[in-house]
Coordinates of C-alpha atoms in Angstrom, one line a residue:
Chain T
M2 CA -33.3 -6.2 294.3
N3 CA -34.4 -7.0 290.8
D4 CA -31.9 -9.8 290.5
I5 CA -34.0 -12.9 289.8
S6 CA -31.1 -15.2 288.9
K7 CA -31.8 -17.2 292.1
K8 CA -34.9 -18.9 291.0
S9 CA -35.1 -21.3 294.0
A10 CA -38.5 -20.0 295.1
E11 CA -39.9 -21.1 291.8
G12 CA -39.7 -24.9 291.4
G13 CA -36.0 -24.8 291.7
F14 CA -34.1 -27.9 292.6
S15 CA -32.1 -27.0 295.6
T16 CA -31.5 -30.0 297.8
V17 CA -33.7 -28.6 300.6
G18 CA -36.5 -28.1 298.1
A19 CA -36.2 -31.6 296.7
V20 CA -36.3 -33.2 300.1
A21 CA -39.3 -31.1 301.1
A22 CA -41.1 -32.0 297.9
L23 CA -40.4 -35.7 298.4
L24 CA -41.7 -35.5 302.0
V25 CA -44.9 -33.7 300.9
L26 CA -45.3 -36.3 298.2
A27 CA -44.8 -39.2 300.6
A28 CA -47.3 -37.6 303.1
L29 CA -49.9 -37.1 300.3
Y30 CA -49.6 -40.7 299.1
A31 CA -49.8 -42.0 302.7
F32 CA -52.7 -39.8 303.7
P33 CA -55.5 -42.2 303.0
S34 CA -53.8 -44.9 305.2
F35 CA -54.0 -42.6 308.2
V36 CA -57.1 -40.6 307.6
E37 CA -60.3 -42.6 307.0
S38 CA -62.8 -39.7 307.2
P39 CA -64.7 -39.6 303.9
Y40 CA -65.1 -35.9 304.4
A41 CA -61.4 -35.3 304.7
L42 CA -60.8 -37.3 301.6
H43 CA -63.5 -35.4 299.8
M44 CA -61.8 -32.1 300.7
M45 CA -58.5 -33.4 299.4
I46 CA -60.1 -34.6 296.2
L47 CA -61.7 -31.1 295.7
L48 CA -58.2 -29.6 296.3
F49 CA -56.7 -31.8 293.6
L50 CA -59.5 -31.0 291.2
S51 CA -59.0 -27.3 291.8
T52 CA -55.3 -27.7 291.3
I53 CA -55.8 -29.5 287.9
M54 CA -58.1 -26.7 286.7
G55 CA -55.9 -24.0 288.0
E56 CA -52.7 -25.4 286.4
S57 CA -54.5 -25.9 283.1
W58 CA -55.8 -22.4 282.9
N59 CA -52.3 -21.1 284.0
I60 CA -50.8 -22.3 280.7
I61 CA -53.0 -20.1 278.5
G62 CA -53.9 -17.3 281.0
G63 CA -50.8 -17.2 283.3
Y64 CA -48.0 -18.0 280.9
T65 CA -49.4 -16.9 277.6
G66 CA -51.4 -14.0 279.0
Q67 CA -54.6 -14.8 277.1
Y68 CA -57.3 -14.5 279.7
S69 CA -59.8 -17.2 278.6
V70 CA -63.0 -16.9 280.7
G71 CA -64.6 -19.8 278.9
H72 CA -62.7 -22.8 280.3
A73 CA -66.0 -24.3 281.5
A74 CA -66.4 -25.4 277.9
Y75 CA -63.4 -27.6 278.0
F76 CA -64.3 -28.9 281.5
G77 CA -67.7 -29.8 280.1
A78 CA -66.2 -31.4 277.0
G79 CA -64.2 -33.8 279.3
A80 CA -67.2 -34.5 281.5
Y81 CA -69.7 -35.0 278.8
G82 CA -67.3 -36.9 276.5
T83 CA -66.5 -39.4 279.2
L84 CA -70.0 -39.9 280.6
I85 CA -71.9 -40.1 277.3
L86 CA -69.6 -42.9 276.1
L87 CA -69.9 -44.6 279.5
Q88 CA -73.7 -44.4 279.7
K89 CA -74.6 -45.0 276.1
W90 CA -72.0 -47.5 274.9
E91 CA -70.5 -48.7 278.2
I92 CA -67.1 -47.6 277.3
A93 CA -64.9 -47.5 280.4
P94 CA -64.0 -44.0 281.6
W95 CA -60.2 -44.5 281.3
K96 CA -60.9 -45.1 277.6
G97 CA -63.7 -42.7 277.3
V98 CA -61.7 -39.9 278.7
W99 CA -59.7 -39.8 275.5
A100 CA -62.8 -38.9 273.7
G101 CA -63.3 -36.1 276.2
I102 CA -59.8 -34.9 275.6
A103 CA -60.2 -35.1 271.8
A104 CA -63.5 -33.1 272.1
A105 CA -61.7 -30.4 274.1
L106 CA -58.8 -30.3 271.6
V107 CA -61.2 -29.9 268.6
L108 CA -63.2 -27.3 270.5
S109 CA -60.0 -25.4 271.5
L110 CA -58.8 -25.3 267.9
V111 CA -62.1 -24.0 266.7
I112 CA -62.3 -21.4 269.5
G113 CA -58.7 -20.5 269.1
S114 CA -58.9 -19.9 265.4
I115 CA -61.8 -17.6 265.9
C116 CA -61.0 -15.8 269.1
F117 CA -57.3 -15.3 268.7
R118 CA -58.0 -12.8 265.9
L119 CA -58.9 -10.6 268.9
R120 CA -56.7 -9.2 271.6
G121 CA -57.0 -8.2 275.2
P122 CA -60.6 -7.6 276.5
Y123 CA -62.1 -8.5 273.2
F124 CA -60.5 -12.0 273.5
V125 CA -62.0 -12.3 277.0
L126 CA -65.5 -11.4 275.8
A127 CA -65.2 -13.8 272.8
S128 CA -64.1 -16.7 275.0
I129 CA -67.1 -16.1 277.3
A130 CA -69.5 -16.0 274.3
V131 CA -68.2 -19.2 272.8
A132 CA -68.4 -21.1 276.1
E133 CA -72.0 -19.9 276.5
I134 CA -72.7 -21.2 273.0
V135 CA -71.3 -24.6 274.0
R136 CA -73.5 -24.6 277.1
L137 CA -76.7 -23.7 275.2
T138 CA -75.9 -26.3 272.5
V139 CA -75.6 -29.0 275.2
L140 CA -78.8 -27.8 276.8
N141 CA -80.6 -28.0 273.5
T142 CA -79.5 -31.3 272.1
P143 CA -81.2 -33.7 274.7
S144 CA -81.0 -36.6 272.3
V145 CA -77.2 -36.7 272.9
T146 CA -76.7 -34.9 276.2
N147 CA -80.0 -35.4 278.0
G148 CA -80.3 -31.6 278.0
A149 CA -81.2 -29.9 281.2
E150 CA -81.9 -33.3 282.9
G151 CA -78.2 -34.1 282.9
I152 CA -76.6 -37.5 283.0
L153 CA -76.7 -39.6 286.1
L154 CA -74.1 -42.3 286.3
S155 CA -75.7 -45.4 287.7
D156 CA -72.8 -47.7 287.6
L157 CA -69.1 -47.2 287.4
P158 CA -67.4 -50.4 286.2
P159 CA -64.6 -51.8 288.3
F160 CA -61.1 -51.1 287.1
K161 CA -59.5 -54.4 286.0
I162 CA -56.1 -55.4 284.6
G163 CA -56.7 -58.8 283.0
E164 CA -59.0 -60.5 285.4
T165 CA -57.6 -58.9 288.6
V166 CA -59.9 -56.2 290.0
I167 CA -57.7 -53.2 291.0
T168 CA -60.5 -51.2 292.4
D169 CA -64.3 -51.2 292.4
F170 CA -64.6 -47.5 293.2
V171 CA -66.8 -48.0 296.3
S172 CA -64.8 -45.8 298.6
K173 CA -63.2 -42.4 298.0
V174 CA -59.7 -43.8 298.2
P175 CA -59.3 -44.7 294.5
F176 CA -60.6 -41.2 293.5
Y177 CA -58.1 -39.7 296.0
Y178 CA -55.2 -41.4 294.2
I179 CA -56.5 -40.6 290.7
G180 CA -56.9 -37.0 291.7
L181 CA -53.5 -36.8 293.3
T182 CA -51.8 -38.4 290.3
L183 CA -53.6 -36.1 287.8
A184 CA -52.7 -33.0 289.9
L185 CA -49.1 -34.1 290.0
L186 CA -49.1 -34.7 286.2
T187 CA -50.5 -31.2 285.5
I188 CA -47.9 -29.7 287.8
L189 CA -45.2 -31.7 286.0
A190 CA -46.6 -30.6 282.6
T191 CA -46.5 -27.0 283.7
W192 CA -42.9 -27.5 284.8
G193 CA -42.1 -29.0 281.4
V194 CA -43.7 -26.1 279.6
Q195 CA -41.8 -23.5 281.7
N196 CA -38.5 -25.2 281.0
S197 CA -38.8 -25.5 277.3
K198 CA -39.0 -23.3 274.2
L199 CA -42.8 -23.2 274.6
G200 CA -42.5 -21.5 278.0
Y201 CA -40.2 -18.8 276.6
F202 CA -42.5 -18.2 273.6
F203 CA -45.7 -18.2 275.7
Q204 CA -44.2 -15.7 278.1
A205 CA -42.9 -13.5 275.3
I206 CA -46.4 -13.4 273.8
R207 CA -47.8 -12.4 277.2
E208 CA -45.2 -9.6 277.7
D209 CA -45.4 -8.1 274.3
Q210 CA -47.1 -9.6 271.2
D211 CA -45.6 -7.3 268.7
A212 CA -42.1 -7.8 270.0
A213 CA -42.6 -11.6 270.1
H214 CA -43.8 -11.5 266.5
S215 CA -40.7 -9.6 265.4
L216 CA -38.5 -12.1 267.1
G217 CA -39.8 -14.9 264.9
I218 CA -42.6 -16.2 267.0
N219 CA -45.7 -17.3 265.0
L220 CA -48.3 -15.8 267.2
S221 CA -51.4 -17.7 266.1
L222 CA -49.5 -21.0 266.1
Y223 CA -48.2 -20.7 269.7
K224 CA -51.4 -19.2 271.1
N225 CA -53.3 -22.2 269.7
I226 CA -50.7 -24.6 271.1
A227 CA -51.1 -23.0 274.5
L228 CA -54.9 -23.1 274.4
A229 CA -54.9 -26.7 273.1
L230 CA -52.7 -27.9 276.0
S231 CA -54.7 -25.9 278.5
A232 CA -58.0 -27.3 277.1
M233 CA -56.9 -30.9 277.1
M234 CA -55.7 -30.6 280.7
T235 CA -59.0 -28.9 281.7
S236 CA -61.0 -31.7 280.1
L237 CA -59.1 -34.2 282.3
A238 CA -60.5 -32.3 285.3
G239 CA -64.0 -32.5 283.8
A240 CA -63.8 -36.2 283.2
F241 CA -62.5 -36.8 286.7
Y242 CA -65.3 -34.7 288.2
A243 CA -67.9 -36.6 286.2
I244 CA -66.9 -40.0 287.4
Y245 CA -66.4 -38.8 291.0
I246 CA -69.6 -36.9 291.5
K247 CA -71.5 -39.2 289.1
F248 CA -73.9 -36.5 287.9
I249 CA -73.4 -33.8 285.4
D250 CA -75.7 -31.2 283.8
P251 CA -75.1 -27.9 282.0
T252 CA -75.5 -25.9 285.2
T253 CA -72.8 -27.8 287.1
V254 CA -70.1 -28.4 284.4
L255 CA -70.7 -25.7 281.9
P256 CA -71.7 -22.4 283.6
L257 CA -69.9 -19.1 283.5
D258 CA -69.5 -19.4 287.3
L259 CA -67.2 -22.3 286.7
S260 CA -65.1 -20.4 284.1
V261 CA -64.6 -17.5 286.5
Q262 CA -63.7 -19.9 289.4
I263 CA -61.1 -21.5 287.2
V264 CA -59.5 -18.1 286.5
L265 CA -59.5 -17.2 290.2
I266 CA -57.5 -20.2 291.2
A267 CA -54.5 -19.0 289.3
I268 CA -55.0 -15.3 289.9
I269 CA -55.2 -15.6 293.6
G270 CA -52.2 -18.0 293.9
G271 CA -50.0 -16.2 291.4
I272 CA -50.3 -16.4 287.6
G273 CA -47.4 -17.7 285.5
T274 CA -45.9 -19.6 288.3
I275 CA -45.8 -23.4 288.8
F276 CA -47.2 -23.5 292.3
G277 CA -49.6 -20.5 292.1
P278 CA -52.6 -22.6 291.3
V279 CA -51.8 -25.0 294.2
I280 CA -51.7 -22.0 296.6
G281 CA -54.9 -20.6 295.0
S282 CA -56.6 -23.9 295.6
L283 CA -55.4 -24.0 299.2
V284 CA -57.1 -20.6 299.7
L285 CA -60.3 -21.1 297.6
V286 CA -61.3 -24.7 298.3
P287 CA -61.4 -24.3 302.2
L288 CA -63.0 -20.9 301.8
S289 CA -65.9 -22.0 299.6
E290 CA -66.4 -25.0 301.8
A291 CA -66.5 -22.8 304.9
L292 CA -69.0 -20.6 303.2
R293 CA -71.1 -23.5 302.0
S294 CA -71.3 -25.2 305.4
N295 CA -71.9 -21.8 307.2
L296 CA -68.6 -22.4 309.1
I297 CA -67.7 -18.7 309.0
A298 CA -70.9 -17.4 310.5
Q299 CA -70.8 -20.1 313.2
G300 CA -67.2 -19.4 313.9
L301 CA -67.9 -15.7 314.4
I302 CA -70.7 -16.5 316.8
N303 CA -68.7 -19.1 318.7
S304 CA -65.7 -16.9 319.1
G305 CA -68.0 -14.3 320.7
L306 CA -67.2 -11.7 318.1
V307 CA -70.9 -11.6 317.1
K308 CA -73.8 -12.4 319.4
E309 CA -76.0 -15.2 318.1
D310 CA -79.3 -13.4 318.9
S311 CA -78.1 -10.0 317.7
G312 CA -79.4 -8.7 314.4
L313 CA -76.0 -9.2 312.7
G314 CA -75.7 -12.8 314.1
V315 CA -79.1 -13.8 312.7
F316 CA -78.4 -12.0 309.4
L317 CA -75.0 -13.8 309.0
K318 CA -76.4 -17.2 309.8
E319 CA -79.1 -16.7 307.4
H320 CA -77.4 -15.2 304.4
L321 CA -73.6 -15.7 304.6
A322 CA -73.8 -19.2 303.1
H323 CA -75.6 -17.8 300.0
A324 CA -73.1 -15.0 299.7
H325 CA -70.2 -16.9 298.3
V326 CA -70.3 -15.1 295.0
L327 CA -70.1 -11.8 297.0
I328 CA -67.2 -13.1 299.1
Y329 CA -65.4 -14.2 295.9
G330 CA -65.9 -10.7 294.4
I331 CA -64.4 -9.1 297.5
L332 CA -61.5 -11.5 297.5
V333 CA -60.7 -10.6 293.9
V334 CA -60.8 -6.9 294.6
V335 CA -58.5 -7.4 297.6
V336 CA -56.1 -9.5 295.6
I337 CA -56.0 -7.1 292.7
L338 CA -55.5 -4.1 295.0
F339 CA -52.9 -5.5 297.4
M340 CA -51.4 -8.6 295.7
P341 CA -51.6 -8.1 291.9
D342 CA -49.1 -10.9 291.5
G343 CA -51.1 -13.3 293.7
V344 CA -50.0 -14.8 297.0
I345 CA -46.7 -16.1 295.5
G346 CA -45.8 -12.6 294.2
F347 CA -46.8 -11.0 297.5
V348 CA -44.6 -13.4 299.5
R349 CA -41.7 -12.8 297.2
K350 CA -42.0 -9.1 297.5
M351 CA -42.2 -9.3 301.3
S352 CA -39.1 -11.6 301.5
A353 CA -37.2 -9.3 299.1
R354 CA -38.0 -6.3 301.3
K355 CA -36.7 -8.1 304.4
R356 CA -33.4 -8.9 302.8
Chain J
M17 CA -25.1 -7.0 245.4
A18 CA -28.3 -5.4 246.8
I19 CA -29.6 -7.4 249.8
L20 CA -32.8 -5.3 250.0
E21 CA -34.6 -3.6 247.2
I22 CA -37.5 -1.3 247.8
N23 CA -39.4 -0.8 244.6
H24 CA -42.0 2.0 244.3
V25 CA -43.4 1.3 247.8
S26 CA -46.4 3.3 248.8
K27 CA -48.5 3.1 252.0
F28 CA -51.8 4.8 252.4
F29 CA -53.8 5.2 255.6
G30 CA -57.2 6.1 254.3
G31 CA -56.5 9.1 252.0
L32 CA -53.2 9.9 253.7
A33 CA -50.0 8.7 252.0
A34 CA -47.5 7.8 254.7
N35 CA -45.1 6.6 252.0
S36 CA -45.4 7.3 248.3
D37 CA -43.4 5.7 245.6
V38 CA -40.2 5.2 247.6
S39 CA -37.5 3.2 245.9
F40 CA -33.9 2.5 246.9
A41 CA -31.6 -0.5 247.4
I42 CA -29.1 -1.5 250.1
E43 CA -25.8 -3.1 249.2
E44 CA -24.7 -6.1 251.3
G45 CA -22.4 -5.3 254.2
L46 CA -23.0 -1.5 254.3
I47 CA -24.9 0.8 256.6
M48 CA -27.8 2.7 255.1
G49 CA -28.9 5.7 257.1
L50 CA -32.6 6.7 256.8
I51 CA -33.3 10.3 257.9
G52 CA -36.1 12.8 257.6
P53 CA -38.1 15.2 259.8
N54 CA -40.6 13.8 262.3
G55 CA -43.6 12.2 260.6
A56 CA -41.8 11.8 257.3
G57 CA -42.7 8.1 257.2
K58 CA -39.5 6.4 258.3
T59 CA -41.0 4.0 260.8
T60 CA -44.0 3.3 258.4
L61 CA -41.4 2.2 255.9
F62 CA -39.8 -0.1 258.4
N63 CA -43.2 -1.5 259.2
C64 CA -43.8 -2.1 255.5
I65 CA -40.5 -3.8 255.0
T66 CA -40.8 -6.1 258.1
G67 CA -44.3 -7.3 257.5
Y68 CA -46.2 -5.3 260.1
Y69 CA -48.1 -3.5 257.3
P70 CA -48.6 -4.8 253.8
P71 CA -47.4 -2.0 251.4
S72 CA -50.4 -0.5 249.5
R73 CA -48.3 -0.5 246.3
G74 CA -44.9 -1.6 245.2
E75 CA -42.7 -4.4 246.4
V76 CA -40.0 -5.3 248.9
L77 CA -37.3 -7.7 247.7
F78 CA -35.0 -9.3 250.3
K79 CA -32.2 -11.4 248.9
G80 CA -34.2 -11.3 245.6
R81 CA -37.3 -12.7 247.3
R82 CA -40.6 -10.9 247.3
M83 CA -41.6 -10.1 250.9
N84 CA -45.0 -8.6 250.4
G85 CA -47.6 -10.3 252.6
L86 CA -45.2 -12.2 254.8
Q87 CA -45.8 -12.1 258.5
P88 CA -43.2 -10.5 260.8
D89 CA -42.2 -13.9 262.2
R90 CA -41.4 -15.2 258.7
V91 CA -39.5 -12.1 257.9
C92 CA -37.4 -12.6 261.0
K93 CA -36.8 -16.3 260.2
L94 CA -35.6 -15.3 256.7
G95 CA -32.9 -13.1 258.4
M96 CA -34.3 -9.6 258.6
A97 CA -34.7 -8.3 262.1
R98 CA -35.8 -4.9 263.5
T99 CA -35.7 -3.0 266.8
W100 CA -38.4 -0.7 268.0
Q101 CA -38.3 3.1 268.3
K102 CA -40.2 2.7 271.6
V103 CA -38.3 -0.1 273.2
R104 CA -40.3 -3.3 274.0
P105 CA -38.6 -5.2 276.7
L106 CA -40.4 -8.4 277.9
A107 CA -40.7 -6.7 281.3
K108 CA -41.3 -9.6 283.6
M109 CA -38.7 -11.8 282.1
S110 CA -35.0 -11.6 282.9
V111 CA -32.5 -9.9 280.6
L112 CA -31.0 -13.3 279.7
D113 CA -34.5 -14.8 279.0
N114 CA -35.3 -11.8 276.8
V115 CA -32.3 -12.5 274.6
M116 CA -33.0 -16.3 274.7
V117 CA -36.4 -15.7 273.1
G118 CA -34.5 -14.2 270.2
A119 CA -32.0 -17.0 270.1
L120 CA -34.8 -19.7 270.1
C121 CA -35.8 -18.4 266.7
R122 CA -32.9 -20.6 265.4
T123 CA -32.7 -23.5 267.8
N124 CA -35.0 -25.7 269.9
S125 CA -32.4 -26.3 272.6
L126 CA -32.5 -24.0 275.7
K127 CA -28.8 -24.8 276.3
T128 CA -27.7 -23.5 272.9
A129 CA -30.1 -20.5 273.2
R130 CA -28.6 -19.7 276.6
A131 CA -25.1 -19.8 275.2
V132 CA -26.0 -17.6 272.2
A133 CA -27.8 -15.2 274.4
M134 CA -24.9 -14.8 276.8
E135 CA -22.6 -14.2 273.8
Q136 CA -24.8 -11.4 272.5
L137 CA -25.1 -9.9 276.0
Q138 CA -21.3 -9.7 276.1
V139 CA -21.3 -8.0 272.7
V140 CA -23.5 -5.2 274.0
R141 CA -21.8 -5.3 277.4
L142 CA -24.9 -6.2 279.3
D143 CA -23.8 -9.6 280.6
H144 CA -23.5 -8.3 284.2
K145 CA -27.2 -7.7 284.2
A146 CA -28.2 -11.1 282.8
G147 CA -30.2 -12.1 285.9
F148 CA -32.1 -8.8 286.3
L149 CA -35.7 -8.2 285.3
A150 CA -35.8 -6.5 281.9
G151 CA -38.6 -4.1 283.1
G152 CA -36.2 -2.6 285.7
L153 CA -33.5 -1.5 283.3
P154 CA -32.8 2.2 282.6
I155 CA -33.4 3.4 279.1
G156 CA -29.8 3.1 277.9
E157 CA -29.6 -0.5 278.9
R158 CA -33.0 -1.2 277.4
K159 CA -31.8 0.0 274.1
K160 CA -28.8 -2.3 274.3
L161 CA -31.0 -5.2 275.3
E162 CA -33.1 -4.6 272.3
V163 CA -30.0 -4.8 270.1
A164 CA -28.7 -8.0 271.8
R165 CA -32.2 -9.6 271.4
V166 CA -32.3 -9.0 267.6
L167 CA -28.7 -10.0 267.2
A168 CA -29.6 -13.3 268.8
T169 CA -32.0 -14.1 265.9
K170 CA -28.9 -14.2 263.7
P171 CA -30.0 -11.6 261.1
V172 CA -28.2 -10.8 257.9
L173 CA -30.0 -7.5 257.7
L174 CA -30.7 -5.4 260.8
L175 CA -33.2 -2.5 260.9
L176 CA -32.5 -0.2 263.8
D177 CA -35.2 2.3 264.6
E178 CA -33.7 5.2 266.6
V179 CA -31.5 3.1 269.0
M180 CA -29.8 6.3 270.1
G181 CA -33.0 8.2 270.9
G182 CA -33.1 9.4 274.5
L183 CA -29.5 8.5 275.3
N184 CA -26.8 10.7 276.7
P185 CA -23.7 11.4 274.6
A186 CA -21.6 8.7 276.3
E187 CA -24.3 6.0 275.7
S188 CA -24.8 7.2 272.1
D189 CA -21.0 6.8 271.5
E190 CA -21.3 3.2 272.9
I191 CA -24.1 2.4 270.5
I192 CA -22.1 3.9 267.5
R193 CA -19.2 1.6 268.4
L194 CA -21.7 -1.3 268.6
I195 CA -23.2 -0.5 265.2
L196 CA -19.7 -0.4 263.6
D197 CA -18.8 -3.6 265.4
I198 CA -21.9 -5.3 263.9
K199 CA -20.9 -4.0 260.5
R200 CA -17.5 -5.7 260.9
H201 CA -19.4 -9.0 261.5
G202 CA -20.8 -8.6 258.0
I203 CA -24.3 -7.7 259.0
T204 CA -26.0 -5.2 256.7
Q205 CA -27.8 -2.4 258.6
M206 CA -30.5 0.2 258.0
V207 CA -30.5 2.8 260.7
I208 CA -33.1 5.5 261.4
E209 CA -31.6 8.2 263.5
H210 CA -32.2 11.9 264.4
D211 CA -28.7 12.6 265.6
M212 CA -27.1 14.0 262.4
K213 CA -23.5 13.8 263.6
A214 CA -24.0 10.1 264.5
I215 CA -25.7 9.2 261.2
M216 CA -23.0 11.0 259.1
R217 CA -20.3 9.1 261.0
I218 CA -21.7 5.6 260.6
S219 CA -23.6 5.6 257.3
D220 CA -22.1 4.5 254.0
R221 CA -25.1 5.9 252.2
I222 CA -28.1 7.9 253.3
V223 CA -31.7 8.1 252.1
V224 CA -33.7 11.2 253.0
I225 CA -37.4 11.0 253.3
N226 CA -39.7 14.0 253.5
S227 CA -43.6 13.9 253.7
G228 CA -43.5 10.2 252.7
E229 CA -41.4 10.7 249.6
K230 CA -37.8 10.1 248.9
L231 CA -36.1 13.4 248.8
A232 CA -32.4 12.5 248.2
E233 CA -30.0 9.6 248.3
G234 CA -26.2 9.6 248.3
S235 CA -23.1 9.5 250.4
P236 CA -23.1 11.5 253.6
E237 CA -21.0 14.2 251.9
E238 CA -23.5 14.5 249.1
I239 CA -26.4 14.7 251.5
V240 CA -25.1 17.5 253.7
T241 CA -24.5 19.7 250.6
N242 CA -27.8 18.8 248.9
P243 CA -29.9 22.0 248.7
D244 CA -33.2 20.1 248.9
V245 CA -32.2 18.4 252.1
V246 CA -31.0 21.6 253.7
A247 CA -34.2 23.3 252.7
A248 CA -36.3 20.4 254.2
Y249 CA -34.4 20.5 257.5
L250 CA -33.9 24.3 257.9
G251 CA -36.8 25.6 256.0
Q252 CA -36.9 27.4 252.6
E253 CA -35.5 30.9 252.4

């Protein structure tokens, strides 16, 4: 039952898996040709964004076992780096994003060299503290960051190669393809990490730091590599968010909420697995959307489970949309109690039982 | 030639001396047994030698090189590897992956590492469990995994901390054969063990530690007849 030599469930390359992956990929690339609804495209873009964030965190949290709850700092670095250059110096975002990535890299090296002196819960607390310092710094340097006012992007320059305009970013379709490509890149990067020396060292550090150390693994070096990779990937998500939403401020791209949300994506899907963050996004994005648009309360009423004019119906309609933090909390408790290895771990366990 | 020299090593925790002024040397290719009652400071000495604690005083020379202050990963890279008294399997990784982590200390190629790891698993006769999760192994196999994993780092000096602890006689016998096998491959070993019969059988020389101090050193025959050692183990008359 413990034999895990058949790794097909985990990004393996059985023929069936490869064909299925290609079909999904083709469907994803064809999606905008068939679906024109901006809302549907928006949902897909959010899904990609969430996947990028989840895969990024998974490198440091899932594979290396260092639970950073300060990833909003890197998201913010990408978002601010890109938009500041664009607004102040009119540097195109596909160039400016490199500044965002560089900012996240520098930030991660500073944070890593300080926080990795600590282990376990102390590292978690330090990562939160440092992210809060970053948020407060951005809030209090309005000359560079516009402080609490945030940065509103008035004009996104068209993407040209030579003189040919590839896209003018008027519709959501170009964002769809950027998001999809970035999400695929992060999945590919994760696959690359898992199938290299890095992946082995990261997981060894997660399983037992002292044992890893005694086997010749330089702990601070490899933890910093993991954090730097994770931070740079997260900053990509931030930059993408910034040019898509066209508005950033400290409460949207740097809050603790965001850090927690990033952690949840991987935890709910299954940490330390390639597709865990994808599954986590498929759970969390629709859920938060349903909560935000009051779909759940409406659904309960429409299905007749709760009467609209009953006390409960009125209460749910009024308050459920505001209770997304509460629902997230309940979800985390349920996952930790019943699916400690996330959805992927749960499905694996069930299929192993059936055999 | 001495591959490891321990010169006047002391380790203090606050006012408590876990090791005080311990000196001995290990000749290349031999097996050195390290014995002593519980709490004598054997594991502390291992930790001082392999970089987990800096010695408070004295120095450790490995192949003539001063090791004080080197981190455990550097120590391993230089060719000195240790196992843990309380086994430390990388639980959620497969047995093969565990050993591969050790092998990756010397190579960047997963293919090479996999080949080295399979080889070491065959040496400890654990190759049939290669695909199993390390966390699911029984204690006897965990101990063997621990040995395979350090062997994969290609050490010239191996420090084994109670690899027979908690094993049944048949499993212990297997480990004894394994240790003698490793010796035949030219790897020097220092072995902490409580099983006197086993330690007498495998050791070329033995150091006895009591209350952090070196009590005696000599061949197994000299040790069993040493009145100080007998007194430490059986109590004074």
